[in-house]
Structures are given as C-alpha cells and as structure tokens.
Short mmCIF file of C-alpha atoms in Angstrom, two decimals:
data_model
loop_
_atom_site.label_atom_id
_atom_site.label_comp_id
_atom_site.label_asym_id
_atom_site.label_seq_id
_atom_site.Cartn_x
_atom_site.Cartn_y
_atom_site.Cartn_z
CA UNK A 6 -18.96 91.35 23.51
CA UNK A 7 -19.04 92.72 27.19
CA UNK A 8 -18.42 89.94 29.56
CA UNK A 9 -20.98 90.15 31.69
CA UNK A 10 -23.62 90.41 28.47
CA UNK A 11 -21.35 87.03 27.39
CA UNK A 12 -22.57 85.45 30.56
CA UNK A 13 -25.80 86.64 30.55
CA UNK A 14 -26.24 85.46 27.24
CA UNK A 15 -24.93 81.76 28.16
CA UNK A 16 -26.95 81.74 31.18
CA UNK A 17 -29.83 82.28 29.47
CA UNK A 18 -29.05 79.60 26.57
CA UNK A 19 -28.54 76.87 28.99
CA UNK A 20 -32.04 78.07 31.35
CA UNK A 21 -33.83 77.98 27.95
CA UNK A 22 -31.79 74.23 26.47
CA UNK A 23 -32.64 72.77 30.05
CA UNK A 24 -36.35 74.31 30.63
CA UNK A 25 -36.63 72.41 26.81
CA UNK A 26 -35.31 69.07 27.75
CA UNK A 27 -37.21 69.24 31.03
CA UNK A 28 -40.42 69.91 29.18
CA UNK A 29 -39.22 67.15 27.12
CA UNK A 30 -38.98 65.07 29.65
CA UNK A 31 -42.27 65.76 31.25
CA UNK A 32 -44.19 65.09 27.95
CA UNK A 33 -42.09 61.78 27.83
CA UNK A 34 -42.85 60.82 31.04
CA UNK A 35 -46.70 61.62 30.68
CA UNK A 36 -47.16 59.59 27.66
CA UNK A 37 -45.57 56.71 29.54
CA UNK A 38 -48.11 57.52 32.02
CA UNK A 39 -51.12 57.20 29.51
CA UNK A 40 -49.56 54.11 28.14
CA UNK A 41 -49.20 52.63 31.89
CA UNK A 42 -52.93 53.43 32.53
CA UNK A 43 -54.08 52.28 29.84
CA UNK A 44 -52.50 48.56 30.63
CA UNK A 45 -54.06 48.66 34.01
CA UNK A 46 -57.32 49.34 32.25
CA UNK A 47 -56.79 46.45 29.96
CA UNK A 48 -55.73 44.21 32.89
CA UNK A 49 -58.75 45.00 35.10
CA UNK A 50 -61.10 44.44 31.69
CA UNK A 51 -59.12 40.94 31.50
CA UNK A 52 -59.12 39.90 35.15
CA UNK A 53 -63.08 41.09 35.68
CA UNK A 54 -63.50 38.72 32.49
CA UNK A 55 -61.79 36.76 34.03
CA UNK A 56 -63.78 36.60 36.88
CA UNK A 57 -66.80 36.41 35.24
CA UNK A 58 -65.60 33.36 33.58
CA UNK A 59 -64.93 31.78 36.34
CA UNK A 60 -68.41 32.00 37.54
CA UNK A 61 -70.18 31.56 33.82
CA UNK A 62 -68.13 29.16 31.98
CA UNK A 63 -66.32 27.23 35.24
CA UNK A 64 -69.60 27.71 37.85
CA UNK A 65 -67.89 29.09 40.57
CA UNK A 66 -71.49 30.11 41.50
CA UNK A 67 -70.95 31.19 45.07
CA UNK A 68 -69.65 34.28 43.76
CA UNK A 69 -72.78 34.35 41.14
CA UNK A 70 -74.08 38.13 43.16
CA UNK A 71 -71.08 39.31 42.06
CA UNK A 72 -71.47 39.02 38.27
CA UNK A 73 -72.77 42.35 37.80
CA UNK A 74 -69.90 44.36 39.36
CA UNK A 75 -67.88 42.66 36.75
CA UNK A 76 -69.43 43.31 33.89
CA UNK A 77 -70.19 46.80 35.15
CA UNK A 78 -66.25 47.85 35.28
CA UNK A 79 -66.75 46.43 31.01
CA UNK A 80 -69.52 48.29 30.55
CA UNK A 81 -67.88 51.73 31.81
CA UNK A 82 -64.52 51.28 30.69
CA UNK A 83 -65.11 50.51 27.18
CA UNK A 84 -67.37 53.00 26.28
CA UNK A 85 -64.58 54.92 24.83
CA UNK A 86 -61.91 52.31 23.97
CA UNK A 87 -60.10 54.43 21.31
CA UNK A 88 -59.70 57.15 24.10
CA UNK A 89 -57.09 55.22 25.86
CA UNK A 90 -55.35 55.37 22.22
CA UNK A 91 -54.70 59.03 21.63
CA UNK A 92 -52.19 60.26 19.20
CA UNK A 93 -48.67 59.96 20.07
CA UNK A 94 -49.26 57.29 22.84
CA UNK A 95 -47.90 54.02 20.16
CA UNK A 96 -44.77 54.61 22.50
CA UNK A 97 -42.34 52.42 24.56
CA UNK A 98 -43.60 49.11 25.92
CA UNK A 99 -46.88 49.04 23.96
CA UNK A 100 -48.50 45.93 22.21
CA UNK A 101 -50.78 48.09 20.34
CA UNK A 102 -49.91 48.22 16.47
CA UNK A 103 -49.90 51.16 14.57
CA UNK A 104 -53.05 50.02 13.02
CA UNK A 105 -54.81 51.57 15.74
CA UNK A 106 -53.94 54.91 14.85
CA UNK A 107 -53.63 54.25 11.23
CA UNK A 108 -57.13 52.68 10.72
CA UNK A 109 -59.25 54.52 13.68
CA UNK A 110 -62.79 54.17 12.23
CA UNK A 111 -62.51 50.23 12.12
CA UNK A 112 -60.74 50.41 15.51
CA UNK A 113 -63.79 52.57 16.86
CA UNK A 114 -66.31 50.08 15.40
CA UNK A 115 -64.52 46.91 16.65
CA UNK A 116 -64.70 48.89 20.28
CA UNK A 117 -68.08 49.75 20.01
CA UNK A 118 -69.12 46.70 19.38
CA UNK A 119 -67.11 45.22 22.38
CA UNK A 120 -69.03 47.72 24.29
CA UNK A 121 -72.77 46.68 22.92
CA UNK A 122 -71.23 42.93 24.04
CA UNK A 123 -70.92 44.05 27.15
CA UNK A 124 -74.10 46.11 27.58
CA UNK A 125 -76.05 42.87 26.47
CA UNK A 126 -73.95 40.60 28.87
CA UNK A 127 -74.82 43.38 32.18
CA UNK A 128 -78.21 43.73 31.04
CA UNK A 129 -79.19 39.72 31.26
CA UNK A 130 -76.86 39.51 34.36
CA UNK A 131 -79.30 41.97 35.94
CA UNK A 132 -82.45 40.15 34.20
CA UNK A 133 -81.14 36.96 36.10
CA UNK A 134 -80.81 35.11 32.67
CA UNK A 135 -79.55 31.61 34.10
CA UNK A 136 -77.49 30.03 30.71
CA UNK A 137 -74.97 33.84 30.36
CA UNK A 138 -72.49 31.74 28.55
CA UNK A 139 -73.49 32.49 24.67
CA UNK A 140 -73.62 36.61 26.21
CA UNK A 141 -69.77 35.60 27.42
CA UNK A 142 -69.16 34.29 24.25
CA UNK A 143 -69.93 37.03 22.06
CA UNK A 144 -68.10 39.34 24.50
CA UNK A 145 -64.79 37.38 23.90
CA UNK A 146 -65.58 37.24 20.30
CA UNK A 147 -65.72 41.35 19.88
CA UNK A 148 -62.31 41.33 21.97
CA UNK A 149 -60.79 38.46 19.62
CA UNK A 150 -62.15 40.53 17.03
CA UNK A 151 -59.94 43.45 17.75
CA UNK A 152 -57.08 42.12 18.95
CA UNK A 153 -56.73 40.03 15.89
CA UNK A 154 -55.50 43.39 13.38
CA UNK A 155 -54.86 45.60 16.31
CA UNK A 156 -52.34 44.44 18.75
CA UNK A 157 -49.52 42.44 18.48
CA UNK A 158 -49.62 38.62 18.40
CA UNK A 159 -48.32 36.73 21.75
CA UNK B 20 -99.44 1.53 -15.17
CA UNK B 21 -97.79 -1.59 -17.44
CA UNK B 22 -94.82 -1.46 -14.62
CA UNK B 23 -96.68 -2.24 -12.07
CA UNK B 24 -98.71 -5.05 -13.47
CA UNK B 25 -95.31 -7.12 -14.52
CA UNK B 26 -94.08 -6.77 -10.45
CA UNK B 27 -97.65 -8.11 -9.46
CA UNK B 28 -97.13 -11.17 -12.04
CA UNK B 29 -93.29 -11.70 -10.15
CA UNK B 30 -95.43 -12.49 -7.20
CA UNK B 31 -93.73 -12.11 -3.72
CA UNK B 32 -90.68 -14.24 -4.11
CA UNK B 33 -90.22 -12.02 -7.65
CA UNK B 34 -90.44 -8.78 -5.84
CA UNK B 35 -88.24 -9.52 -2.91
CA UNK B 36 -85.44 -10.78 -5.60
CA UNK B 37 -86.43 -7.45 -7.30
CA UNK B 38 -85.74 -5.21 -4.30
CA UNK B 39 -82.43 -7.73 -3.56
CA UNK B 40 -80.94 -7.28 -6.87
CA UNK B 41 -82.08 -2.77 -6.40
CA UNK B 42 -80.30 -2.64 -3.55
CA UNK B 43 -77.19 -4.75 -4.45
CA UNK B 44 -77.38 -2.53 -7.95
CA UNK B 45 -78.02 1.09 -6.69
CA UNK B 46 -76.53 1.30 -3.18
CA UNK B 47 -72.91 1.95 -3.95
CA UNK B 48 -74.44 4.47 -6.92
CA UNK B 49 -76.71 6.11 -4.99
CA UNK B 50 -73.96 6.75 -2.10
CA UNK B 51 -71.59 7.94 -4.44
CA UNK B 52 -74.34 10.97 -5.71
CA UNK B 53 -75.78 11.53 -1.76
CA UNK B 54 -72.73 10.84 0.69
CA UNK B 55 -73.96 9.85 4.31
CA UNK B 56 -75.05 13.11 6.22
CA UNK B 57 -73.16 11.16 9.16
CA UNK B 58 -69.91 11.35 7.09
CA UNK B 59 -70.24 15.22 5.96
CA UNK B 60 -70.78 16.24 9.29
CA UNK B 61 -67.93 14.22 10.69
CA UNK B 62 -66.07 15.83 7.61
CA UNK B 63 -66.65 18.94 8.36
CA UNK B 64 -65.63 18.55 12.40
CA UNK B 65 -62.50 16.69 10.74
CA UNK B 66 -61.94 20.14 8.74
CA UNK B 67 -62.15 22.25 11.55
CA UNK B 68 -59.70 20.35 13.61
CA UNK B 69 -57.59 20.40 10.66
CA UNK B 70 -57.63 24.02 10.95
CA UNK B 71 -58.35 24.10 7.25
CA UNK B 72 -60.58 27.27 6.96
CA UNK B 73 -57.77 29.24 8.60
CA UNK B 74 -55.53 28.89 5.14
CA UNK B 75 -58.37 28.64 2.59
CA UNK B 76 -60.48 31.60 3.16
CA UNK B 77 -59.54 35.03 3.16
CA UNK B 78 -59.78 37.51 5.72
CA UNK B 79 -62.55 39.56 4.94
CA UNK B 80 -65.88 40.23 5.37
CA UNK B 81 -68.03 38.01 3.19
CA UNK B 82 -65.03 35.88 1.58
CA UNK B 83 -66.60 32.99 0.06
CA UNK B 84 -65.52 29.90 2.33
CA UNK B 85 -62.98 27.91 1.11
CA UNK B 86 -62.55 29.45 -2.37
CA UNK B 87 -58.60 30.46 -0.86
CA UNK B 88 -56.76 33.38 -1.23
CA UNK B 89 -55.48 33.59 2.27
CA UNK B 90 -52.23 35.13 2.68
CA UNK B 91 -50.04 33.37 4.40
CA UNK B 92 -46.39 35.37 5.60
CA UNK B 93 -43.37 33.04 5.63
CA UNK B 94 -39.75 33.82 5.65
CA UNK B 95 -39.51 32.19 1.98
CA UNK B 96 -42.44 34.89 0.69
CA UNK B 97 -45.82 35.07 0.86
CA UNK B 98 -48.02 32.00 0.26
CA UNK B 99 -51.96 31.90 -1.20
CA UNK B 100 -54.08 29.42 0.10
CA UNK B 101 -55.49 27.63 -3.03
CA UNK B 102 -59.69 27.25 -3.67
CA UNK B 103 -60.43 23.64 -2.28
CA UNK B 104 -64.27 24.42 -3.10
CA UNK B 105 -65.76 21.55 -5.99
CA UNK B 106 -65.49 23.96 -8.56
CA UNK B 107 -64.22 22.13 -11.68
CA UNK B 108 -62.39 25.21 -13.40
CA UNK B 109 -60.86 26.36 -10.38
CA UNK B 110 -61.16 24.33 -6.82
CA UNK B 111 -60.88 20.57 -6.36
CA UNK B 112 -63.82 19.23 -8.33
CA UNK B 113 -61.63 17.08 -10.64
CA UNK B 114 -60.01 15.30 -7.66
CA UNK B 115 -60.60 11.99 -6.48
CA UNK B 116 -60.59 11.25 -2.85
CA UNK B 117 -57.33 9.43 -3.64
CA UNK B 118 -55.65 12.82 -5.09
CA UNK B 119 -56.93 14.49 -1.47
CA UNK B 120 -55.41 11.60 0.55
CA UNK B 121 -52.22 12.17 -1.38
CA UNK B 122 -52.07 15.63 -1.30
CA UNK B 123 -52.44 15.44 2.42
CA UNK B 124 -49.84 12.76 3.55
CA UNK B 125 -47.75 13.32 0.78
CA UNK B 126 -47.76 17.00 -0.48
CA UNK B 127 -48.23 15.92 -4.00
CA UNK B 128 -50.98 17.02 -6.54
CA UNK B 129 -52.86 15.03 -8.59
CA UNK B 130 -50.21 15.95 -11.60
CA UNK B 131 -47.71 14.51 -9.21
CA UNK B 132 -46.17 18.29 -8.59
CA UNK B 133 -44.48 18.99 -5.26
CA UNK B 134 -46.44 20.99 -2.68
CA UNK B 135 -44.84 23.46 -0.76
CA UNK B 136 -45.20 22.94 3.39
CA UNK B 137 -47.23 25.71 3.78
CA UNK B 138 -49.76 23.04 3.65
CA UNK B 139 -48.52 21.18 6.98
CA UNK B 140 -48.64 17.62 5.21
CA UNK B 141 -45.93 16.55 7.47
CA UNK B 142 -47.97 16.38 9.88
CA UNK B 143 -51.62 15.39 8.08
CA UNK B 144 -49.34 12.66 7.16
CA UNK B 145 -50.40 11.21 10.53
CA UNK B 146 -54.13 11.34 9.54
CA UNK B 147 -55.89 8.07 9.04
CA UNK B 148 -57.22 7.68 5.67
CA UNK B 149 -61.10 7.47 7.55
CA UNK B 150 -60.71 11.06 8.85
CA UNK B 151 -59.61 12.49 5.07
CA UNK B 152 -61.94 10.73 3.41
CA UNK B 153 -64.65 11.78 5.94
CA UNK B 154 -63.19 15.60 4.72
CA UNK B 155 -63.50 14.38 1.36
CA UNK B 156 -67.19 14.03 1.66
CA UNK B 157 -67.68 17.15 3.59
CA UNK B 158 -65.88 19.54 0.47
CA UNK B 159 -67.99 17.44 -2.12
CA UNK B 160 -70.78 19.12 -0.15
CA UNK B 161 -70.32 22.81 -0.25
CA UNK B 162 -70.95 25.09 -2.84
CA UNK B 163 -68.70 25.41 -5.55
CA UNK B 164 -66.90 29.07 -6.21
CA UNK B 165 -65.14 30.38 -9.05
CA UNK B 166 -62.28 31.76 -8.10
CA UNK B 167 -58.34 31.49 -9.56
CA UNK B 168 -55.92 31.01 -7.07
CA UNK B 169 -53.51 33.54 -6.52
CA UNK B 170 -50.21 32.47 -7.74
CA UNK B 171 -47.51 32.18 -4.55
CA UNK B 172 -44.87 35.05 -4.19
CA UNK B 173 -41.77 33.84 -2.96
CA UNK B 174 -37.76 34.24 -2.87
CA UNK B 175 -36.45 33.19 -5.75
CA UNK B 176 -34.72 30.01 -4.54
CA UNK B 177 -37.85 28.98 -2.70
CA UNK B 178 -39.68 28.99 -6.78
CA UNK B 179 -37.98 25.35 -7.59
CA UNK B 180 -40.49 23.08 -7.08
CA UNK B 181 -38.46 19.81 -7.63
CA UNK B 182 -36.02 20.73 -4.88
CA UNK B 183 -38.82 20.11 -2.16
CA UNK B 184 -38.28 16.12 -3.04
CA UNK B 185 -35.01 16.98 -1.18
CA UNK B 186 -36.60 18.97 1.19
CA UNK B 187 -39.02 16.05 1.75
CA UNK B 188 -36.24 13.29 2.11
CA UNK B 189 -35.11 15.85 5.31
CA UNK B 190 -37.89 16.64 7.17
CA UNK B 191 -41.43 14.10 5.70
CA UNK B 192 -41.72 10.71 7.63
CA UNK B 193 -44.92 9.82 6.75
CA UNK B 194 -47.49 7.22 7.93
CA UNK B 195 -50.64 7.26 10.09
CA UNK B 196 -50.86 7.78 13.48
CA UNK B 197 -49.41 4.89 15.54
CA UNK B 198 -51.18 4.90 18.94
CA UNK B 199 -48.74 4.55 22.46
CA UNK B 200 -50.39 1.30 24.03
CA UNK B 201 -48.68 2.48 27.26
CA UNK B 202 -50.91 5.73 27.26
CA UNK B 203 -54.43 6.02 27.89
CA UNK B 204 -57.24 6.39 25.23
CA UNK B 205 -57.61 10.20 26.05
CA UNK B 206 -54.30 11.18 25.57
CA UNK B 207 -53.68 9.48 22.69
CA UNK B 208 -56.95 10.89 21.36
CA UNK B 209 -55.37 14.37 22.40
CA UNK B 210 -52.15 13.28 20.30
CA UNK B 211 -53.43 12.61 17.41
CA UNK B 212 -55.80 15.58 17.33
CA UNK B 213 -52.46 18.01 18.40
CA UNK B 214 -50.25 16.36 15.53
CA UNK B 215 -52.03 14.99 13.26
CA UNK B 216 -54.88 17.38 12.76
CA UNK B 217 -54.74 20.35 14.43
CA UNK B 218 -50.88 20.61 13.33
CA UNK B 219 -50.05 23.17 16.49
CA UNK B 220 -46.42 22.21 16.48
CA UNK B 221 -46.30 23.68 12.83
CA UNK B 222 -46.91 27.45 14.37
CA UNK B 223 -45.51 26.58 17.82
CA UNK B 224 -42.09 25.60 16.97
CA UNK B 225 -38.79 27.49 15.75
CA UNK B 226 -37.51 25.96 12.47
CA UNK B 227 -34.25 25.39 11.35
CA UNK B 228 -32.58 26.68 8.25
CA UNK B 229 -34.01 24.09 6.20
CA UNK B 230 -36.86 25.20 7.07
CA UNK B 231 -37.58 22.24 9.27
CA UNK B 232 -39.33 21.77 12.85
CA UNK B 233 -36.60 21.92 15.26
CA UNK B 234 -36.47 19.00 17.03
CA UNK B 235 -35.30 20.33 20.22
CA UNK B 236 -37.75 22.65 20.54
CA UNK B 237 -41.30 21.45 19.40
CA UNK B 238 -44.54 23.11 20.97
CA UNK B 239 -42.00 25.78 22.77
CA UNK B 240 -42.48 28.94 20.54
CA UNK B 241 -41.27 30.99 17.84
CA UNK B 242 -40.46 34.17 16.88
CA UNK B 243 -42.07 35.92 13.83
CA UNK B 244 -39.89 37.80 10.99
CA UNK B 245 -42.65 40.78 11.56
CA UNK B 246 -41.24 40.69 15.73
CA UNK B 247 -44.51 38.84 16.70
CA UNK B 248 -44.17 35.87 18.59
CA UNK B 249 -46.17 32.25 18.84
CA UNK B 250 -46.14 31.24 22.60
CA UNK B 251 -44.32 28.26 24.51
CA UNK B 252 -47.06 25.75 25.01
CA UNK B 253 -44.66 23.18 26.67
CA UNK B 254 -45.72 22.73 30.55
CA UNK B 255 -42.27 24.68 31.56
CA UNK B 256 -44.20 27.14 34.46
CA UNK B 257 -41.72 30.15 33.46
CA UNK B 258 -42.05 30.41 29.89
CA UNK B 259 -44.59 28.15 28.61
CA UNK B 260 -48.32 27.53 29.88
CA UNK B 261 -46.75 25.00 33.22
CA UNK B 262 -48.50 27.39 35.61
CA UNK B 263 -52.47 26.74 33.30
CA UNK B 264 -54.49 23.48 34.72
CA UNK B 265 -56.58 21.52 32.10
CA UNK B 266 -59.82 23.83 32.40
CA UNK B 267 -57.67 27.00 31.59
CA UNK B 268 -56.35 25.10 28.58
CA UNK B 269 -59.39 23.74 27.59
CA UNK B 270 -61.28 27.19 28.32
CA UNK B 271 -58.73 28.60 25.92
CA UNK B 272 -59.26 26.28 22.81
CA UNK B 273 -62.89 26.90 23.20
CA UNK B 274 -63.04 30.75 23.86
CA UNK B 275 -59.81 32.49 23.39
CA UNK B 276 -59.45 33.50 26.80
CA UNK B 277 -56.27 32.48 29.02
CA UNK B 278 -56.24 32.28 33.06
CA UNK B 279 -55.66 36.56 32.91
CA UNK B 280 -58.75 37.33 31.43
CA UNK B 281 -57.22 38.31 28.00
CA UNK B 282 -58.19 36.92 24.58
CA UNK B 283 -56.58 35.25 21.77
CA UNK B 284 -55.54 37.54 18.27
CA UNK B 285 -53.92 36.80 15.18
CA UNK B 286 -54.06 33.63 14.05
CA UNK B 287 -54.92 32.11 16.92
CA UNK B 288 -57.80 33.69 16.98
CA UNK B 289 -58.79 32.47 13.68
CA UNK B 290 -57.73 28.92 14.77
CA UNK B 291 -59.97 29.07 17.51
CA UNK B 292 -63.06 30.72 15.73
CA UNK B 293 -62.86 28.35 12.45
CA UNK B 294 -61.81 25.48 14.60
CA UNK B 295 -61.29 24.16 18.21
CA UNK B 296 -64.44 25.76 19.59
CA UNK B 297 -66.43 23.53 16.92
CA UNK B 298 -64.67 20.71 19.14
CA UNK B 299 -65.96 18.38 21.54
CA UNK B 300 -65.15 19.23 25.06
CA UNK B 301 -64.01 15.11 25.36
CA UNK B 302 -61.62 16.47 22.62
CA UNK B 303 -60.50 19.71 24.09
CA UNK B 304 -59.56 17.70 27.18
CA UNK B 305 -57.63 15.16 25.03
CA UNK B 306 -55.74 17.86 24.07
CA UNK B 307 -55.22 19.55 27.04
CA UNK B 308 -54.41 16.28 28.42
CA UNK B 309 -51.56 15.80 25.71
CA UNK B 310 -50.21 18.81 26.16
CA UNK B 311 -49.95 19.27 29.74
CA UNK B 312 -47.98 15.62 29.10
CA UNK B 313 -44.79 17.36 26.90
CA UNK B 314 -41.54 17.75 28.33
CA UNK B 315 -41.56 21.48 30.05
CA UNK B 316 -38.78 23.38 27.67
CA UNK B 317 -37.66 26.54 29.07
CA UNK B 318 -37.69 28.85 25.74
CA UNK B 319 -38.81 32.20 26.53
CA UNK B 320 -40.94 34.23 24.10
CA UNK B 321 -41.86 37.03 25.93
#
C-alpha cells in the first residue's frame, strides 16, 4: 500500500476510534447528568417535605402562608416520577434498584399514588383545612411505600 | 319460673351469699373465656413495640395478619416467620401463656426444641412477664388462619438445632429488665422499650462470626450481605444520627421521615408502619431520650 493512502487510512481510523469514544463519553456524561438531576429533584421533594413538616407536624406556624408553595413543587414534580427513571439511567452513584426498571407498572402505580397524596395534601392546604397532619401522613406513607422495594435501604 | 321462686325463699342474706359464692366461682372462668379488653389492647400496643407483625406477616397485599410466612434474609439462609395466629392445626392455639413466655425469653418451644435467633429472644428476654402475657391475651384474640409454616432454608451447618444450646451459652443472658435507679423514669422507659421490645440493636448492630451482637459496636450499623446497609443510630454527629434533636428522632419513629425530608424503606419502613407510629408520643420520647443517651461510635455506613 501507497504511503500516503497508509496514512490516510490511519488518520482516518484514529478520527473515527476517537469521534467513538468521544461520543462515548458524551452519552456517559449525559446519563450522569440525568442521574444528578434527578437527585436534586428528590432532594427538593425531601427538603419541601421537609418544610412542610416543620410547619404541620412541629407548628412552625409563622411560616403557615407558605405551605402551599411546598406542596406545589410535590404536586408538579411527581406527576411523572418514573420519567426521572428512563432506561439506561440505573448508572453510577444511584440508590435506585433495578426493580425500578424491572417492575415499571408497580413503580408507576406507587408514583401515582404519591402524586394523588400530594394533590389531596395542596388541595386542603388551599381549602385552609386547620388539622393537615393525617394529609402529611398519607403523603409519607405513598413515599415509604415506594422506597420500601424500590431503592436501596440506608 | 321454679328458679326464681327458690332465690325468693333464700331471702336477702341467701341471695347475697348466692351472688358471693357466683362471683368467687365464675370470675377466674369467665376471665379465662373473655380476657379484659384493657389487657388485649395493651397486648396488642405490646405487639407492635415488639415489632412482631414485621416477621409474622408476609409482604403482600392482603396477607392474612400474623399467619407468617415472612421471609427473612440472613447470612445463615433464609428464615420463615412461623403462624402465631390461635389456629390449633397450624398457629399457636395449643400454647399456654407459659410456652409464649418461654419461647420469648428463652427461645425454646413448647416441645423444648431450640429456636433459632431470628426470633430476637435475646433481647425479649428483657421483657417482663406482664408485657408477654398482656401479648398473650391480645393473639388469643385474633382470628385464627390456617396456614403451614414454611419450613426455614438455611446453610447446612446452620440446620443443627441442638448446637444453638452452645450458641445460647455465648451470646443469651437472660432475665427481665433491671431498671438504672441513677436514671430517670423516661429514659429507662425508653430502655426498656429500645432493648427489650423494640429489639433495634438486633438490626442496628454488626455481628460477629458467631453470629453474635458485637459488643463494641451496638446501635452503630451494619452492613447487609445484599450491599444494603442499617444506619449508625449512636449520637456520633459524623456517622450516626449526633447531628438529629429529640423531635427529629421522635418525628422519625412516628412518620418515617428524617431532618432531610426523606422517608424510611425497607424494613424500617415496615417497623415503623406495623409498629412505633402505634406508639405513644411519651414513648417515642423515651426512646429518643435513650438513644440520644448512647456512647457516640464513629462507624460509618454510608
């Protein structure tokens, strides 16, 4: 072979190895960036319940006007829980267990009815319901109820 | 109505005998058939502290309570929790409350046979004999199921019964709780209700090769053989739950949910639903009182 076709040849083996492993890369580094968002949606979720805790169960009540921008953030960002899960994204420092992807229609009930929880909770909030804390309760329930065969114990 | 004319002809000293000599007759009968309400329902708050529902129902929708079958994941093989229902065939309706008491603070059937720790009598070994028999009373009032208990699957050396004698001479000390006098009435309260009924060092400690609590490191965690792990619940503020104040503890027992926001799973979230949010909030606060009292041990999980 001709040594300029030779080098030709390797030059275009290595462009097409390293476009690959960049490509690689990028898909690497964007499922580490679904798996990142979807913690920070988790950890708002926990520290608006949190919050709303605090107020409900612990009577911070000065902050009582606030209730419903909590349980708003719920409302909105579990209305598609098993979105935050797509295929491929059980990856790196996850606590989710395979049984999300495994078992999705239980995992899609168990979210849905986290959702409904949350619905109920926002809609007595804005009622002005006085005693919230059985509406808190069932919204930790649904979550116990999911995290119980779907992430990893801590 | 020939009854009634022969208590007339007693007269009133005759009748008052009559009802005297009825109640001295038929009280202890009558309390054996009808237990106190008092005592079931202090039975059945005595269960859920005990954590009992946890091991003897199974995990599924509509499993019939207390009939067993709970798996139960060990690093000796998989245990079954047994049917503790008063079914005669197949739960615990030939026991006495003697055969409970000793199955509890002993770990022996009624036929005298070994049980295997899975059932955490070295620690309902601290139980006083009020609280079991108040239990007692409770199981004698559910409904009986028929259902065989799922023989145990385990590793072959773990299938000799006799050898847990041995295994009992290393790791049972039993007898009742013994109150500290130097401690106050809540946190001993909180003690008993951490060791002697709700058995948390059981899940929250490492074991040694015998299979054993480690002493060194009660209430600070242990890792699972599936890669799980069962938090440090000493007060160290690194690893364990130092940095939580009594409300976030007792908040916890009673919902799930720790200082972050995020809720219990697993079996802890079983624990919680089955048990410690049926408690008191005087006995949440024991316990959060006891166990904000531990030595901090620095024994990360994480």
């Amino acid at each position: 072979m001709h040594k300029p076709i030779k080098l030709a040849l390797s030059f275009g083996i290595a462009m097409t190895l390293g476009l690959g492993a960049m490509s690689q890369v990028h898909a690497i580094d964007s499922v580490e960036a679904t798996v990142d968002y979807r913690k920070g949606v988790m950890r708002a979720i926990g520290g608006n319940t949190a919050a709303l805790a605090a107020v409900i169960v612990d009577g911070a009540n000065e902050y009582r006007d606030n209730l419903a921008i909590h349980a708003r953030y719920i409302v909105d960002m579990t209305k598609d829980i098993p979105a935050l899960f797509p295929e491929g994204s059980d990856f790196g420092e996850t606590n989710a267990l395979p049984a999300v992807w495994e078992n999705q229609e239980r995992y899609a009930e168990l979210s849905e009815n986290t959702h409904k929880a949350a619905v109920t909770l926002l809609e007595a909030i804005e009622a002005g319901e006085q005693d919230l804390g059985p509406r808190f309760r069932e919204l930790g329930q649904s979550c116990r109820a999911c995290h119980d065969d779907f992430r990893q114990s801590n | 109505m020939p009854r009634h004319s022969s208590l007339k002809q007693c007269g009133p000293l005759g009748s008052a005998l009559l009802c005297l000599w009825l109640a001295l007759v038929l009280t202890p009968a009558a309390l054996a058939e009808t237990p106190d309400e008092e005592l079931i329902k202090r039975g059945e708050y005595n269960l859920r502290a005990a954590g009992c529902i946890s091991c003897h129902t199974k995990k599924e929708d509509g499993a019939p309570f207390l009939a067993g079958g709970r798996a139960i994941e060990s690093p000796f093989g998989t245990f079954y929790g047994p049917n503790i229902t008063p079914d005669k065939e197949t739960g615990i309706g030939n026991w006495s409350v003697d055969d409970l008491v000793r199955a509890l603070t002993e770990g022996r059937g009624p036929d005298g046979r070994h049980y295997y720790p899975a059932l955490p009598y070295t620690s309902y070994t601290r139980m006083k004999r009020e609280d079991i028999e108040a239990i007692w009373a409770y199981l004698q009032s559910i409904e009986p199921v028929r259902l065989e208990n799922r023989p145990h699957e385990l590793v072959w050396f773990a299938r000799f019964r006799p050898a847990l004698r041995f295994w009992n001479v290393l790791h049972l000390r039993p007898g009742e709780f013994v109150p500290r006098e130097s401690e106050s009435d809540e946190w001993n309260r909180g003690a008993y209700l951490v060791n002697a009924m709700a058995h948390c060092a059981e899940c929250h400690s490492p074991r040694t090769r015998t299979g054993g609590l480690d002493p060194r490191l009660l209430f600070a965690g242990q890792r699972l053989p599936d890669g799980g792990t069962i938090p440090n619940i000493t007060p160290d503020r690194e690893t364990g739950i130092g940095r939580w104040t009594q409300r976030h503890i007792v908040r916890y027992l009673d919902t799930g949910m720790d200082p972050d926001g995020d809720f219990a799973g697993g079996s802890m979230s079983d624990v919680i639903e089955h048990g410690t949010t049926h408690l008191s909030n005087d006995d949440l606060r024991a316990m959060a009182v006891y166990l904000m009292s531990l030595e901090p041990i620095r024994h990360d999980m994480r």
